[in-house]
PDB file of C-alpha atoms in Angstrom:
ATOM      1  CA  UNK A  41    -190.974  34.702 109.278  1.00 48.00           C
ATOM      2  CA  UNK A  42    -192.214  32.757 106.237  1.00 48.00           C
ATOM      3  CA  UNK A  43    -194.360  29.743 105.933  1.00 49.00           C
ATOM      4  CA  UNK A  44    -191.308  27.770 104.543  1.00 48.00           C
ATOM      5  CA  UNK A  45    -189.429  28.395 107.478  1.00 53.00           C
ATOM      6  CA  UNK A  46    -192.690  28.182 110.286  1.00 52.00           C
ATOM      7  CA  UNK A  47    -193.056  24.617 108.851  1.00 55.00           C
ATOM      8  CA  UNK A  48    -189.277  23.682 108.960  1.00 56.00           C
ATOM      9  CA  UNK A  49    -189.299  24.659 112.614  1.00 58.00           C
ATOM     10  CA  UNK A  50    -192.545  22.960 113.368  1.00 59.00           C
ATOM     11  CA  UNK A  51    -190.451  19.582 111.181  1.00 59.00           C
ATOM     12  CA  UNK A  52    -187.772  20.291 113.858  1.00 63.00           C
ATOM     13  CA  UNK A  53    -190.121  20.154 116.618  1.00 67.00           C
ATOM     14  CA  UNK A  54    -192.308  16.818 116.322  1.00 68.00           C
ATOM     15  CA  UNK A  55    -189.337  14.826 114.439  1.00 71.00           C
ATOM     16  CA  UNK A  56    -186.207  13.378 116.279  1.00 83.00           C
ATOM     17  CA  UNK A  57    -182.800  13.510 116.513  1.00 87.00           C
ATOM     18  CA  UNK A  58    -180.402  11.457 117.340  1.00 88.00           C
ATOM     19  CA  UNK A  59    -179.435  10.241 120.410  1.00 88.00           C
ATOM     20  CA  UNK A  60    -176.040  11.522 122.072  1.00 90.00           C
ATOM     21  CA  UNK A  61    -172.734   9.750 122.741  1.00 90.00           C
ATOM     22  CA  UNK A  62    -172.383   7.757 125.809  1.00 90.00           C
ATOM     23  CA  UNK A  63    -170.282   9.721 127.324  1.00 92.00           C
ATOM     24  CA  UNK A  64    -172.764  12.870 127.097  1.00 94.00           C
ATOM     25  CA  UNK A  65    -175.330  11.117 128.503  1.00 94.00           C
ATOM     26  CA  UNK A  66    -172.692   9.697 131.576  1.00 94.00           C
ATOM     27  CA  UNK A  67    -171.918  12.991 132.029  1.00 96.00           C
ATOM     28  CA  UNK A  68    -174.709  15.102 131.981  1.00 97.00           C
ATOM     29  CA  UNK A  69    -175.685  12.887 134.799  1.00 96.00           C
ATOM     30  CA  UNK A  70    -172.733  13.641 136.739  1.00 97.00           C
ATOM     31  CA  UNK A  71    -173.340  16.991 136.578  1.00 97.00           C
ATOM     32  CA  UNK A  72    -177.035  17.533 137.310  1.00 98.00           C
ATOM     33  CA  UNK A  73    -175.849  15.038 140.738  1.00 97.00           C
ATOM     34  CA  UNK A  74    -172.926  17.299 141.306  1.00 97.00           C
ATOM     35  CA  UNK A  75    -175.804  20.624 140.529  1.00 97.00           C
ATOM     36  CA  UNK A  76    -177.661  18.368 143.409  1.00 97.00           C
ATOM     37  CA  UNK A  77    -175.261  17.870 146.102  1.00 96.00           C
ATOM     38  CA  UNK A  78    -173.410  21.335 146.102  1.00 96.00           C
ATOM     39  CA  UNK A  79    -175.669  23.673 148.445  1.00 94.00           C
ATOM     40  CA  UNK A  80    -174.514  26.519 147.161  1.00 95.00           C
ATOM     41  CA  UNK A  81    -175.658  25.361 143.742  1.00 96.00           C
ATOM     42  CA  UNK A  82    -178.492  24.123 144.302  1.00 97.00           C
ATOM     43  CA  UNK A  83    -179.710  26.915 146.485  1.00 94.00           C
ATOM     44  CA  UNK A  84    -179.750  28.363 143.097  1.00 94.00           C
ATOM     45  CA  UNK A  85    -181.262  26.061 140.921  1.00 96.00           C
ATOM     46  CA  UNK A  86    -183.905  24.733 143.053  1.00 96.00           C
ATOM     47  CA  UNK A  87    -186.336  27.936 142.359  1.00 96.00           C
ATOM     48  CA  UNK A  88    -186.387  25.610 139.197  1.00 97.00           C
ATOM     49  CA  UNK A  89    -187.658  22.983 141.661  1.00 97.00           C
ATOM     50  CA  UNK A  90    -189.971  24.942 143.046  1.00 97.00           C
ATOM     51  CA  UNK A  91    -191.572  26.828 139.512  1.00 98.00           C
ATOM     52  CA  UNK A  92    -192.472  22.811 138.994  1.00 98.00           C
ATOM     53  CA  UNK A  93    -193.732  22.250 142.288  1.00 98.00           C
ATOM     54  CA  UNK A  94    -196.347  25.092 142.467  1.00 98.00           C
ATOM     55  CA  UNK A  95    -197.656  24.643 138.933  1.00 97.00           C
ATOM     56  CA  UNK A  96    -197.950  20.616 140.198  1.00 98.00           C
ATOM     57  CA  UNK A  97    -200.490  22.407 142.652  1.00 97.00           C
ATOM     58  CA  UNK A  98    -201.884  24.878 140.337  1.00 97.00           C
ATOM     59  CA  UNK A  99    -202.069  21.763 137.524  1.00 97.00           C
ATOM     60  CA  UNK A 100    -204.048  20.067 139.992  1.00 97.00           C
ATOM     61  CA  UNK A 101    -205.719  22.757 142.112  1.00 97.00           C
ATOM     62  CA  UNK A 102    -207.389  23.431 138.376  1.00 96.00           C
ATOM     63  CA  UNK A 103    -208.196  19.476 137.698  1.00 96.00           C
ATOM     64  CA  UNK A 104    -210.180  18.668 140.196  1.00 96.00           C
ATOM     65  CA  UNK A 105    -212.233  21.928 139.687  1.00 95.00           C
ATOM     66  CA  UNK A 106    -210.515  24.469 142.083  1.00 95.00           C
ATOM     67  CA  UNK A 107    -210.685  29.214 141.263  1.00 94.00           C
ATOM     68  CA  UNK A 108    -207.097  29.297 141.416  1.00 94.00           C
ATOM     69  CA  UNK A 109    -206.087  32.322 141.920  1.00 95.00           C
ATOM     70  CA  UNK A 110    -201.748  32.239 140.968  1.00 96.00           C
ATOM     71  CA  UNK A 111    -198.566  31.818 142.339  1.00 97.00           C
ATOM     72  CA  UNK A 112    -195.750  33.269 144.062  1.00 97.00           C
ATOM     73  CA  UNK A 113    -192.229  32.244 144.292  1.00 97.00           C
ATOM     74  CA  UNK A 114    -189.982  33.386 147.220  1.00 96.00           C
ATOM     75  CA  UNK A 115    -186.313  33.971 146.234  1.00 94.00           C
ATOM     76  CA  UNK A 116    -185.889  31.506 149.662  1.00 93.00           C
ATOM     77  CA  UNK A 117    -186.714  29.394 147.672  1.00 93.00           C
ATOM     78  CA  UNK A 118    -190.064  28.221 148.696  1.00 94.00           C
ATOM     79  CA  UNK A 119    -193.318  29.109 147.700  1.00 95.00           C
ATOM     80  CA  UNK A 120    -197.326  29.699 147.454  1.00 96.00           C
ATOM     81  CA  UNK A 121    -200.158  28.463 145.627  1.00 96.00           C
ATOM     82  CA  UNK A 122    -203.550  30.170 146.591  1.00 95.00           C
ATOM     83  CA  UNK A 123    -206.761  28.174 144.733  1.00 94.00           C
ATOM     84  CA  UNK A 124    -210.664  28.280 145.741  1.00 93.00           C
ATOM     85  CA  UNK A 125    -212.752  25.916 147.627  1.00 92.00           C
ATOM     86  CA  UNK A 126    -213.909  23.487 149.307  1.00 91.00           C
ATOM     87  CA  UNK A 127    -210.978  23.212 152.306  1.00 90.00           C
ATOM     88  CA  UNK A 128    -211.734  19.309 152.596  1.00 91.00           C
ATOM     89  CA  UNK A 129    -212.098  16.588 149.980  1.00 94.00           C
ATOM     90  CA  UNK A 130    -210.776  14.793 146.754  1.00 95.00           C
ATOM     91  CA  UNK A 131    -209.880  17.914 145.236  1.00 95.00           C
ATOM     92  CA  UNK A 132    -208.098  19.737 148.338  1.00 96.00           C
ATOM     93  CA  UNK A 133    -205.544  15.887 148.892  1.00 97.00           C
ATOM     94  CA  UNK A 134    -204.749  16.054 145.156  1.00 97.00           C
ATOM     95  CA  UNK A 135    -203.668  19.188 144.566  1.00 97.00           C
ATOM     96  CA  UNK A 136    -201.787  19.419 148.323  1.00 97.00           C
ATOM     97  CA  UNK A 137    -200.178  15.963 146.892  1.00 97.00           C
ATOM     98  CA  UNK A 138    -198.997  17.216 142.936  1.00 98.00           C
ATOM     99  CA  UNK A 139    -195.993  19.567 144.838  1.00 97.00           C
ATOM    100  CA  UNK A 140    -193.945  17.672 145.489  1.00 97.00           C
ATOM    101  CA  UNK A 141    -194.199  14.532 143.487  1.00 98.00           C
ATOM    102  CA  UNK A 142    -194.805  16.938 140.076  1.00 98.00           C
ATOM    103  CA  UNK A 143    -190.602  18.006 139.323  1.00 98.00           C
ATOM    104  CA  UNK A 144    -189.895  13.961 139.359  1.00 98.00           C
ATOM    105  CA  UNK A 145    -192.596  12.892 137.278  1.00 98.00           C
ATOM    106  CA  UNK A 146    -192.208  15.393 135.133  1.00 98.00           C
ATOM    107  CA  UNK A 147    -188.289  13.718 134.403  1.00 98.00           C
ATOM    108  CA  UNK A 148    -189.270  10.972 134.531  1.00 98.00           C
ATOM    109  CA  UNK A 149    -191.962  12.361 130.991  1.00 97.00           C
ATOM    110  CA  UNK A 150    -188.897  13.985 129.760  1.00 98.00           C
ATOM    111  CA  UNK A 151    -186.626  10.827 130.212  1.00 97.00           C
ATOM    112  CA  UNK A 152    -188.836   9.037 128.205  1.00 96.00           C
ATOM    113  CA  UNK A 153    -189.076  11.782 125.533  1.00 96.00           C
ATOM    114  CA  UNK A 154    -185.342  11.195 125.112  1.00 96.00           C
ATOM    115  CA  UNK A 155    -185.297   8.073 124.804  1.00 94.00           C
ATOM    116  CA  UNK A 156    -187.463   8.091 122.120  1.00 94.00           C
ATOM    117  CA  UNK A 157    -185.385  11.783 120.036  1.00 93.00           C
ATOM    118  CA  UNK A 158    -187.729  13.459 121.345  1.00 95.00           C
ATOM    119  CA  UNK A 159    -184.460  15.948 122.229  1.00 95.00           C
ATOM    120  CA  UNK A 160    -186.201  19.374 120.610  1.00 94.00           C
ATOM    121  CA  UNK A 161    -189.897  18.383 120.771  1.00 95.00           C
ATOM    122  CA  UNK A 162    -188.661  18.389 124.694  1.00 96.00           C
ATOM    123  CA  UNK A 163    -187.088  21.627 125.230  1.00 96.00           C
ATOM    124  CA  UNK A 164    -190.415  23.208 123.059  1.00 95.00           C
ATOM    125  CA  UNK A 165    -192.805  21.384 125.402  1.00 96.00           C
ATOM    126  CA  UNK A 166    -190.229  22.942 128.890  1.00 97.00           C
ATOM    127  CA  UNK A 167    -190.741  26.757 127.607  1.00 97.00           C
ATOM    128  CA  UNK A 168    -194.924  26.290 126.676  1.00 96.00           C
ATOM    129  CA  UNK A 169    -195.149  25.046 130.465  1.00 97.00           C
ATOM    130  CA  UNK A 170    -192.775  27.998 131.704  1.00 98.00           C
ATOM    131  CA  UNK A 171    -195.113  30.505 129.657  1.00 97.00           C
ATOM    132  CA  UNK A 172    -197.909  28.652 131.632  1.00 97.00           C
ATOM    133  CA  UNK A 173    -197.444  28.971 134.396  1.00 97.00           C
ATOM    134  CA  UNK A 174    -195.541  32.773 134.296  1.00 97.00           C
ATOM    135  CA  UNK A 175    -198.998  33.575 132.981  1.00 96.00           C
ATOM    136  CA  UNK A 176    -200.611  32.658 136.739  1.00 96.00           C
ATOM    137  CA  UNK A 177    -197.813  34.092 138.550  1.00 97.00           C
ATOM    138  CA  UNK A 178    -198.650  37.356 141.771  1.00 96.00           C
ATOM    139  CA  UNK A 179    -194.962  38.240 142.787  1.00 97.00           C
ATOM    140  CA  UNK A 180    -191.992  40.506 140.834  1.00 97.00           C
ATOM    141  CA  UNK A 181    -189.690  37.566 141.811  1.00 97.00           C
ATOM    142  CA  UNK A 182    -192.136  34.715 140.616  1.00 97.00           C
ATOM    143  CA  UNK A 183    -191.559  36.790 137.197  1.00 97.00           C
ATOM    144  CA  UNK A 184    -188.369  36.884 137.177  1.00 97.00           C
ATOM    145  CA  UNK A 185    -187.518  33.615 138.337  1.00 97.00           C
ATOM    146  CA  UNK A 186    -190.062  31.449 135.671  1.00 98.00           C
ATOM    147  CA  UNK A 187    -188.665  34.342 132.127  1.00 98.00           C
ATOM    148  CA  UNK A 188    -185.123  33.999 133.332  1.00 97.00           C
ATOM    149  CA  UNK A 189    -185.792  29.621 132.811  1.00 97.00           C
ATOM    150  CA  UNK A 190    -187.732  30.285 130.444  1.00 97.00           C
ATOM    151  CA  UNK A 191    -185.305  32.695 128.573  1.00 97.00           C
ATOM    152  CA  UNK A 192    -182.306  29.846 128.743  1.00 97.00           C
ATOM    153  CA  UNK A 193    -184.032  26.764 127.548  1.00 97.00           C
ATOM    154  CA  UNK A 194    -185.365  29.300 124.224  1.00 96.00           C
ATOM    155  CA  UNK A 195    -181.719  30.691 123.288  1.00 97.00           C
ATOM    156  CA  UNK A 196    -180.637  26.868 123.914  1.00 97.00           C
ATOM    157  CA  UNK A 197    -182.951  25.478 121.879  1.00 94.00           C
ATOM    158  CA  UNK A 198    -182.561  28.752 119.236  1.00 92.00           C
ATOM    159  CA  UNK A 199    -180.024  29.114 118.390  1.00 94.00           C
ATOM    160  CA  UNK A 200    -177.901  26.070 119.916  1.00 94.00           C
ATOM    161  CA  UNK A 201    -175.513  23.662 117.917  1.00 94.00           C
ATOM    162  CA  UNK A 202    -177.387  19.685 117.560  1.00 93.00           C
ATOM    163  CA  UNK A 203    -175.301  18.695 120.179  1.00 94.00           C
ATOM    164  CA  UNK A 204    -175.697  21.738 122.357  1.00 96.00           C
ATOM    165  CA  UNK A 205    -179.948  21.452 123.065  1.00 96.00           C
ATOM    166  CA  UNK A 206    -178.665  17.665 123.830  1.00 96.00           C
ATOM    167  CA  UNK A 207    -176.356  17.868 126.521  1.00 97.00           C
ATOM    168  CA  UNK A 208    -178.404  20.010 128.139  1.00 98.00           C
ATOM    169  CA  UNK A 209    -181.822  18.718 127.218  1.00 97.00           C
ATOM    170  CA  UNK A 210    -180.287  15.937 129.112  1.00 97.00           C
ATOM    171  CA  UNK A 211    -178.372  17.752 131.697  1.00 98.00           C
ATOM    172  CA  UNK A 212    -182.298  18.978 132.595  1.00 98.00           C
ATOM    173  CA  UNK A 213    -183.938  15.598 132.306  1.00 98.00           C
ATOM    174  CA  UNK A 214    -181.640  14.015 135.186  1.00 98.00           C
ATOM    175  CA  UNK A 215    -181.359  16.979 137.519  1.00 98.00           C
ATOM    176  CA  UNK A 216    -185.154  17.364 137.549  1.00 98.00           C
ATOM    177  CA  UNK A 217    -184.734  13.613 137.794  1.00 98.00           C
ATOM    178  CA  UNK A 218    -181.818  14.230 141.130  1.00 97.00           C
ATOM    179  CA  UNK A 219    -183.990  16.907 142.239  1.00 96.00           C
ATOM    180  CA  UNK A 220    -186.613  15.409 142.989  1.00 94.00           C
ATOM    181  CA  UNK A 221    -185.925  13.275 146.078  1.00 94.00           C
ATOM    182  CA  UNK A 222    -183.818  16.345 148.391  1.00 96.00           C
ATOM    183  CA  UNK A 223    -186.970  18.301 148.151  1.00 96.00           C
ATOM    184  CA  UNK A 224    -188.490  15.975 150.543  1.00 96.00           C
ATOM    185  CA  UNK A 225    -185.430  14.776 152.729  1.00 95.00           C
ATOM    186  CA  UNK A 226    -185.264  18.052 153.418  1.00 95.00           C
ATOM    187  CA  UNK A 227    -188.320  18.636 154.005  1.00 95.00           C
ATOM    188  CA  UNK A 228    -189.031  14.900 157.212  1.00 95.00           C
ATOM    189  CA  UNK A 229    -185.783  17.322 158.769  1.00 94.00           C
ATOM    190  CA  UNK A 230    -188.010  20.720 159.200  1.00 93.00           C
ATOM    191  CA  UNK A 231    -190.886  18.859 159.998  1.00 93.00           C
ATOM    192  CA  UNK A 232    -189.091  16.319 162.561  1.00 92.00           C
ATOM    193  CA  UNK A 233    -187.684  20.026 164.052  1.00 92.00           C
ATOM    194  CA  UNK A 234    -191.093  20.873 165.158  1.00 90.00           C
ATOM    195  CA  UNK A 235    -189.987  23.501 161.736  1.00 89.00           C
ATOM    196  CA  UNK A 236    -193.196  22.944 158.432  1.00 87.00           C
ATOM    197  CA  UNK A 237    -196.507  22.710 161.066  1.00 88.00           C
ATOM    198  CA  UNK A 238    -198.145  23.611 157.565  1.00 91.00           C
ATOM    199  CA  UNK A 239    -195.901  21.128 154.722  1.00 95.00           C
ATOM    200  CA  UNK A 240    -197.707  19.933 151.619  1.00 96.00           C
ATOM    201  CA  UNK A 241    -197.856  16.748 154.062  1.00 96.00           C
ATOM    202  CA  UNK A 242    -199.282  18.195 157.291  1.00 96.00           C
ATOM    203  CA  UNK A 243    -202.010  19.494 155.473  1.00 96.00           C
ATOM    204  CA  UNK A 244    -202.576  16.325 154.199  1.00 97.00           C
ATOM    205  CA  UNK A 245    -202.223  15.036 157.471  1.00 97.00           C
ATOM    206  CA  UNK A 246    -205.525  17.059 158.861  1.00 96.00           C
ATOM    207  CA  UNK A 247    -207.528  16.189 155.628  1.00 96.00           C
ATOM    208  CA  UNK A 248    -207.040  13.104 155.769  1.00 96.00           C
ATOM    209  CA  UNK A 249    -206.818  11.240 159.013  1.00 96.00           C
ATOM    210  CA  UNK A 250    -203.118   9.319 157.877  1.00 96.00           C
ATOM    211  CA  UNK A 251    -200.052  10.766 159.464  1.00 96.00           C
ATOM    212  CA  UNK A 252    -197.288  13.160 157.961  1.00 96.00           C
ATOM    213  CA  UNK A 253    -194.771  10.790 157.572  1.00 96.00           C
ATOM    214  CA  UNK A 254    -196.999   8.266 155.546  1.00 97.00           C
ATOM    215  CA  UNK A 255    -197.224  11.314 153.223  1.00 97.00           C
ATOM    216  CA  UNK A 256    -193.636  11.155 152.960  1.00 97.00           C
ATOM    217  CA  UNK A 257    -193.180   8.649 152.419  1.00 97.00           C
ATOM    218  CA  UNK A 258    -195.123   8.289 149.423  1.00 98.00           C
ATOM    219  CA  UNK A 259    -193.081  11.312 148.262  1.00 98.00           C
ATOM    220  CA  UNK A 260    -189.802   9.959 148.371  1.00 97.00           C
ATOM    221  CA  UNK A 261    -191.137   6.185 146.526  1.00 98.00           C
ATOM    222  CA  UNK A 262    -192.669   8.683 143.039  1.00 98.00           C
ATOM    223  CA  UNK A 263    -189.338   9.826 143.884  1.00 98.00           C
ATOM    224  CA  UNK A 264    -187.306   7.155 143.737  1.00 97.00           C
ATOM    225  CA  UNK A 265    -189.310   5.262 141.904  1.00 98.00           C
ATOM    226  CA  UNK A 266    -189.395   7.813 138.306  1.00 98.00           C
ATOM    227  CA  UNK A 267    -185.483   8.496 138.925  1.00 97.00           C
ATOM    228  CA  UNK A 268    -185.078   4.447 138.458  1.00 97.00           C
ATOM    229  CA  UNK A 269    -187.248   4.481 135.343  1.00 97.00           C
ATOM    230  CA  UNK A 270    -186.146   7.831 134.441  1.00 97.00           C
ATOM    231  CA  UNK A 271    -182.354   6.795 134.705  1.00 96.00           C
ATOM    232  CA  UNK A 272    -182.908   4.104 133.198  1.00 94.00           C
ATOM    233  CA  UNK A 273    -184.081   5.329 129.664  1.00 94.00           C
ATOM    234  CA  UNK A 274    -182.128   7.439 129.947  1.00 94.00           C
ATOM    235  CA  UNK A 275    -178.878   4.612 130.117  1.00 91.00           C
ATOM    236  CA  UNK A 276    -180.929   2.671 127.869  1.00 85.00           C
ATOM    237  CA  UNK A 277    -180.220   4.279 124.676  1.00 75.00           C
ATOM    238  CA  UNK A 278    -176.690   5.641 124.637  1.00 69.00           C
ATOM    239  CA  UNK A 279    -174.930   2.512 127.182  1.00 66.00           C
ATOM    240  CA  UNK A 280    -174.297  -0.408 125.248  1.00 59.00           C
ATOM    241  CA  UNK A 281    -173.463  -2.919 127.917  1.00 51.00           C
ATOM    242  CA  UNK A 282    -177.469  -2.178 129.414  1.00 55.00           C
ATOM    243  CA  UNK A 283    -179.717  -5.486 129.222  1.00 53.00           C
ATOM    244  CA  UNK A 284    -181.261  -5.420 125.925  1.00 53.00           C
ATOM    245  CA  UNK A 285    -179.438  -3.752 123.847  1.00 51.00           C
TER     246      UNK A 285
END
């Protein structure tokens, strides 16, 4: 690849792209909602949420000064992030809290990029984040899961037409926004049956003395706010009937 080609790619990444038609924004939102709602589809795509969840734990551990040992992803869509440091205190609390809130917050950031017209930048930012997470993976299934996800995003960003890239970016963003709430509901369902004694919420309860249910509510609040704000941004740039258009 010569310098002119590299410059062209860079210009495409940092530049803006036209907003898609309102029907594509709405259609991708509907498709994402179906993907989160249908159990068989959700079971496959939940791996994406797990990658984001464990990536959130890992990032929080690093920024709070903990020593990150690695991430493991499992075929049942569960995962674990191992870090070393004090088993109490601010760093441990932030690390434990970060998992469930990371997917919806990533969706909110993605919605912000799309609202500004940065479709290509969103796709390449996703590849960079997946590459960073790949460096932390410590098991074969985790490598397969992250590489497969990254490969799909790369193929779309490199070979897809503008319309295909837009459809994928909006579907991906809607999915992160909708998918933020379902794991929280699944968490509380397991907790109510005594099947998640070491969940993030229960770890936070032991660390802070605040009830685990209160932490679940906090996870849910972040997910709902991100969905409402992100959904508004996505629709605001595409649907002319929304206020302010």
